[in-house]
Short mmCIF file of C-alpha atoms in Angstrom, two decimals:
data_model
loop_
_atom_site.label_atom_id
_atom_site.label_comp_id
_atom_site.label_asym_id
_atom_site.label_seq_id
_atom_site.Cartn_x
_atom_site.Cartn_y
_atom_site.Cartn_z
CA MET A 9 140.37 61.15 101.90
CA ASP A 10 143.69 63.00 101.30
CA ARG A 11 146.81 62.52 103.36
CA ILE A 12 146.29 65.42 105.72
CA GLU A 13 142.71 64.42 106.40
CA ALA A 14 144.03 60.90 107.12
CA PHE A 15 146.72 62.16 109.57
CA ASN A 16 144.18 64.38 111.25
CA THR A 17 141.63 61.40 111.64
CA ILE A 18 144.22 59.09 113.16
CA ALA A 19 145.61 61.85 115.31
CA ALA A 20 142.20 62.76 116.54
CA GLN A 21 141.52 59.14 117.44
CA ALA A 22 144.97 58.88 119.10
CA GLY A 23 144.25 62.16 121.16
CA ARG A 24 141.12 60.57 122.45
CA GLY A 25 142.95 57.44 123.56
CA GLU A 26 141.38 55.31 120.69
CA LEU A 27 144.62 53.56 119.71
CA ALA A 28 144.08 50.34 117.65
CA PHE A 29 146.81 47.90 118.65
CA PRO A 30 147.10 44.37 117.20
CA ALA A 31 146.50 41.67 119.97
CA SER A 32 150.15 40.76 120.18
CA VAL A 33 151.04 44.27 121.09
CA ASP A 34 148.31 44.49 123.73
CA ALA A 35 149.97 41.55 125.48
CA SER A 36 153.36 43.19 125.30
CA ILE A 37 152.01 46.45 126.72
CA ARG A 38 150.61 44.50 129.62
CA LEU A 39 154.08 43.07 130.12
CA GLN A 40 155.56 46.61 130.00
CA GLN A 41 152.94 47.68 132.54
CA ALA A 42 154.24 44.97 134.77
CA LEU A 43 157.90 45.94 134.43
CA VAL A 44 157.21 49.57 134.99
CA ASP A 45 155.72 48.82 138.43
CA PRO A 46 158.28 49.92 141.03
CA ASP A 47 157.71 46.83 143.03
CA CYS A 48 158.57 44.53 140.10
CA HIS A 49 161.36 42.34 141.43
CA VAL A 50 163.93 40.76 139.06
CA ASP A 51 162.80 37.36 139.76
CA THR A 52 159.22 38.41 138.74
CA ALA A 53 160.62 40.08 135.58
CA ALA A 54 162.52 36.82 134.70
CA ARG A 55 159.37 34.78 134.98
CA LEU A 56 157.55 37.28 132.81
CA ILE A 57 160.21 37.40 130.26
CA GLY A 58 160.59 33.67 130.20
CA ALA A 59 157.05 33.13 129.24
CA ASP A 60 157.72 34.65 125.84
CA PRO A 61 160.21 32.47 123.92
CA LEU A 62 161.29 35.24 121.39
CA LEU A 63 161.74 37.93 124.11
CA ALA A 64 163.60 35.41 126.35
CA ALA A 65 166.08 34.61 123.45
CA ARG A 66 166.59 38.27 122.75
CA THR A 67 167.18 38.99 126.49
CA VAL A 68 169.91 36.29 126.67
CA ALA A 69 171.48 37.59 123.38
CA ILE A 70 171.45 41.13 124.53
CA ALA A 71 172.92 40.14 128.02
CA ASN A 72 175.82 38.45 126.17
CA SER A 73 176.45 41.40 123.80
CA VAL A 74 179.65 43.35 124.09
CA ALA A 75 177.67 46.30 125.49
CA PHE A 76 176.48 44.37 128.58
CA ASN A 77 178.99 41.59 128.85
CA ARG A 78 182.20 43.47 129.76
CA SER A 79 183.62 40.47 131.69
CA GLY A 80 183.28 38.22 128.50
CA THR A 81 181.53 35.55 130.67
CA PRO A 82 178.64 34.05 128.59
CA ILE A 83 175.33 33.23 130.25
CA SER A 84 172.52 30.99 129.00
CA SER A 85 169.65 31.35 131.31
CA VAL A 86 166.84 34.07 131.25
CA ARG A 87 167.25 34.53 135.13
CA ALA A 88 170.96 35.31 134.85
CA ALA A 89 170.34 37.50 131.84
CA VAL A 90 167.70 39.50 133.74
CA HIS A 91 169.87 39.96 136.72
CA ARG A 92 172.79 41.17 134.48
CA LEU A 93 170.65 43.61 132.54
CA GLY A 94 168.20 44.80 135.21
CA VAL A 95 164.51 45.77 135.00
CA ARG A 96 165.22 49.06 133.19
CA THR A 97 166.99 47.50 130.24
CA LEU A 98 164.20 44.91 130.08
CA GLN A 99 161.75 47.77 129.62
CA SER A 100 163.86 48.71 126.57
CA LEU A 101 163.69 45.26 125.18
CA VAL A 102 159.85 45.02 125.60
CA ALA A 103 159.53 48.45 123.94
CA ALA A 104 161.67 47.13 121.00
CA LEU A 105 159.34 44.08 120.82
CA ILE A 106 156.33 46.36 120.89
CA VAL A 107 157.77 48.49 118.05
CA ARG A 108 158.81 45.48 115.96
CA GLN A 109 155.23 43.97 116.40
CA LEU A 110 153.66 47.24 115.12
CA GLY A 111 155.70 46.85 111.98
CA SER A 112 155.30 43.04 111.46
CA ALA A 113 151.53 43.07 111.94
CA GLN A 114 151.15 45.01 108.67
CA PRO A 115 149.65 42.76 106.03
CA ASP A 116 150.91 44.84 103.10
CA ALA A 117 154.43 43.80 101.94
CA GLY A 118 155.39 47.41 100.81
CA LEU A 119 154.51 48.75 104.30
CA ARG A 120 156.20 45.97 106.08
CA ALA A 121 159.30 46.72 104.02
CA LYS A 122 158.97 50.33 105.04
CA ALA A 123 158.65 49.42 108.65
CA ASP A 124 161.82 47.12 108.33
CA ARG A 125 163.79 50.12 107.06
CA LEU A 126 162.40 52.20 109.95
CA TRP A 127 163.47 49.66 112.47
CA ALA A 128 166.95 49.51 110.98
CA HIS A 129 167.23 53.25 111.47
CA THR A 130 165.72 52.99 115.01
CA ALA A 131 168.16 50.19 116.06
CA HIS A 132 171.12 52.30 114.79
CA VAL A 133 170.03 55.27 116.71
CA ALA A 134 169.39 53.35 119.94
CA ALA A 135 172.76 51.64 119.89
CA LEU A 136 174.52 54.94 119.09
CA ALA A 137 172.67 56.73 121.68
CA GLN A 138 173.69 54.24 124.45
CA VAL A 139 177.32 54.66 123.71
CA ILE A 140 177.13 58.47 123.19
CA ALA A 141 175.28 58.76 126.57
CA ARG A 142 178.02 56.65 128.32
CA ARG A 143 181.05 58.10 126.83
CA VAL A 144 180.21 61.61 125.70
CA THR A 145 177.15 63.31 127.31
CA HIS A 146 177.07 61.19 130.59
CA VAL A 147 173.28 60.94 130.71
CA ASP A 148 171.92 57.68 131.81
CA PRO A 149 172.74 55.21 129.11
CA ASP A 150 169.83 52.83 129.83
CA THR A 151 167.48 55.85 129.34
CA ALA A 152 169.24 56.69 126.06
CA LEU A 153 168.84 53.20 124.74
CA PHE A 154 165.20 53.26 125.70
CA ALA A 155 164.59 56.67 124.16
CA GLY A 156 166.35 55.55 121.02
CA ILE A 157 164.14 52.59 120.68
CA VAL A 158 160.90 54.55 121.13
CA HIS A 159 161.73 57.83 119.29
CA GLU A 160 159.92 56.66 116.13
CA VAL A 161 157.06 54.58 117.72
CA GLY A 162 154.44 57.15 116.46
CA ALA A 163 155.59 56.43 112.85
CA PHE A 164 155.38 52.64 113.51
CA TYR A 165 151.79 53.13 114.80
CA LEU A 166 151.03 55.23 111.73
CA LEU A 167 152.41 52.34 109.52
CA SER A 168 150.31 49.97 111.46
CA ARG A 169 147.21 52.01 110.43
CA ALA A 170 148.18 52.66 106.95
CA ALA A 171 146.29 49.76 105.34
CA ASP A 172 143.10 51.48 106.60
CA PHE A 173 143.96 54.66 104.54
CA PRO A 174 145.20 53.49 101.11
CA GLY A 175 148.03 55.71 99.67
CA LEU A 176 148.71 57.24 103.16
CA VAL A 177 152.49 56.97 102.96
CA ASP A 178 153.01 56.53 99.27
CA GLY A 179 155.72 59.03 98.20
CA MET A 180 155.32 60.88 101.47
CA VAL A 181 159.13 61.46 101.96
CA GLU A 182 159.59 62.70 98.34
CA GLU A 183 156.34 64.55 97.75
CA ALA A 184 155.34 65.98 101.17
CA PRO A 185 158.05 65.38 103.81
CA ASP A 186 156.46 67.94 106.21
CA ASP A 187 153.03 66.53 106.36
CA TRP A 188 153.85 63.75 108.94
CA ILE A 189 155.66 66.42 111.13
CA ALA A 190 152.90 69.05 110.93
CA HIS A 191 149.86 66.85 111.03
CA GLY A 192 150.69 63.73 112.68
CA GLU A 193 154.06 63.09 114.62
CA THR A 194 153.26 65.20 117.75
CA THR A 195 149.70 64.22 118.31
CA ILE A 196 150.14 60.52 117.44
CA GLY A 197 153.53 60.22 118.96
CA ARG A 198 152.48 61.61 122.38
CA SER A 199 149.30 59.37 122.51
CA VAL A 200 151.45 56.28 121.79
CA PHE A 201 154.07 57.37 124.40
CA GLY A 202 151.31 57.58 126.91
CA ALA A 203 150.11 54.02 126.05
CA LEU A 204 153.61 52.77 126.38
CA MET A 205 154.14 54.63 129.71
CA VAL A 206 157.09 56.48 128.32
CA PRO A 207 158.48 58.86 131.17
CA GLU A 208 157.92 62.41 130.76
CA HIS A 209 161.52 63.41 130.71
CA VAL A 210 162.10 60.90 127.90
CA VAL A 211 159.09 62.43 125.96
CA ARG A 212 160.60 65.92 126.32
CA ALA A 213 163.87 64.60 124.89
CA ILE A 214 162.18 63.14 121.94
CA GLU A 215 160.20 66.33 121.36
CA ALA A 216 163.55 68.11 121.17
CA MET A 217 164.22 65.82 118.26
CA TRP A 218 161.11 67.18 116.64
CA THR A 219 162.57 70.85 116.61
CA GLY A 220 165.86 69.60 115.21
CA MET A 221 168.13 71.83 117.34
CA ARG A 222 171.18 70.11 118.69
CA ALA A 223 173.97 71.63 120.89
CA LEU A 224 177.59 70.76 119.94
CA PRO A 225 179.22 69.36 121.99
CA PRO A 226 175.96 67.57 123.16
CA GLU A 227 174.79 67.77 126.86
CA THR A 228 171.33 66.52 127.26
CA LEU A 229 169.33 63.37 126.53
CA GLY A 230 167.74 65.24 123.59
CA ASP A 231 171.21 66.12 122.22
CA THR A 232 172.17 62.50 122.73
CA LEU A 233 169.42 61.39 120.52
CA LEU A 234 169.93 64.13 117.86
CA LEU A 235 173.66 63.31 117.45
CA ALA A 236 172.77 59.56 117.31
CA ASP A 237 170.16 60.31 114.72
CA ASP A 238 172.59 62.32 112.63
CA LEU A 239 175.14 59.55 112.76
CA ALA A 240 172.88 56.67 112.05
CA PRO A 241 174.01 55.12 108.78
CA ALA A 242 170.36 54.04 107.93
CA PRO A 243 168.00 57.07 107.37
CA SER A 244 164.37 57.17 108.48
CA PRO A 245 162.13 56.27 105.48
CA MET A 246 159.31 58.44 106.93
CA HIS A 247 160.85 61.81 106.86
CA ALA A 248 164.05 63.85 107.38
CA ARG A 249 163.61 65.88 110.53
CA PRO A 250 164.09 69.63 110.36
CA GLY A 251 167.79 70.63 110.77
CA ALA A 252 169.09 67.10 110.14
CA THR A 253 172.62 66.81 109.14
CA THR A 254 173.14 65.19 105.64
CA PRO A 255 174.84 61.79 105.70
CA GLN A 256 177.90 63.30 104.13
CA ALA A 257 178.17 65.97 106.79
CA ALA A 258 177.49 63.50 109.47
CA ARG A 259 180.85 61.85 108.60
CA THR A 260 182.69 65.05 109.51
CA ILE A 261 181.16 65.56 112.97
CA ASP A 262 183.85 65.57 115.52
CA PHE A 263 184.74 67.52 118.72
CA SER A 264 186.83 67.33 121.78
CA VAL A 265 185.63 64.93 124.55
CA GLY A 266 187.95 65.15 127.51
CA ASP A 267 191.45 64.04 126.34
CA GLY A 268 190.03 62.56 123.19
CA THR A 269 187.54 63.19 120.38
CA LEU A 270 184.06 61.95 119.28
CA GLN A 271 185.71 60.31 116.39
CA ALA A 272 188.08 58.32 118.51
CA ILE A 273 185.22 57.31 120.89
CA LEU A 274 183.13 56.07 117.94
CA ASP A 275 186.16 54.02 116.65
CA GLU A 276 186.72 52.46 119.95
CA SER A 277 183.11 51.74 120.42
CA ARG A 278 182.37 50.38 116.88
CA VAL A 279 182.26 46.75 117.94
CA GLU A 280 180.05 47.62 120.91
CA VAL A 281 177.58 49.55 118.72
CA GLN A 282 177.58 46.87 116.00
CA SER A 283 176.91 44.10 118.68
CA LEU A 284 173.93 46.02 120.21
CA HIS A 285 172.51 46.85 116.84
CA ALA A 286 172.82 43.22 115.72
CA VAL A 287 170.96 42.13 118.89
CA LEU A 288 168.14 44.63 118.34
CA MET A 289 167.77 43.49 114.69
CA LEU A 290 167.05 39.88 115.79
#
């Protein structure tokens, strides 16, 4: 089976809702479903998060990061962390856990390494998107963080299935970078978004990334993601999106923002971005 046939097979299964998740991911999806429930109280969320030691540790860590601890007051309990972050940020953390689980469940060392590089890219985009949303585009920063975390989830799902299709991603970026975009990303991505209950406005913003068209200065959530993607120092190992700015050109992106500039904002926010990225990489 060639690459396009494999993409079409996986995409067709995903389109029918036949998504094969590892058992650990199924458990995390159930947790996400509980957090998405509008009646989920923060005390309930704290109990659910506390039941997963790894997620509990990450929740406390991110609550103590520069991005969320502006007072400089450290906390050590899951309940306090949940109250500081709120349920919406917890949804981002659970989404991050799901994405990481998709990559780590891969038995092949080479595919796991590719998933690790994809997560490094994802974490950079998410951290940058949160700051750009808050300081530049003024869209909701919690939504921008969540969108950055899930924007490559279709690719993570593809990597989780790659062992069933030998050679699927070998040389894909170098030999056929458009195959994934043309034959897999949209169908597989949208199906996984559905399983993770990604809100429709976030899906639309990520779909804007697939077209590669960014306004400058940025205004929308889609623009926020595109700018973060351009500025991320770690590229995606899956493909370069159409219209992407080269790493060299990304260093020159600057424009006026109020009384300052994008570069000044990025310089001021460097520690914040690094702190958030470091927590996501745990």
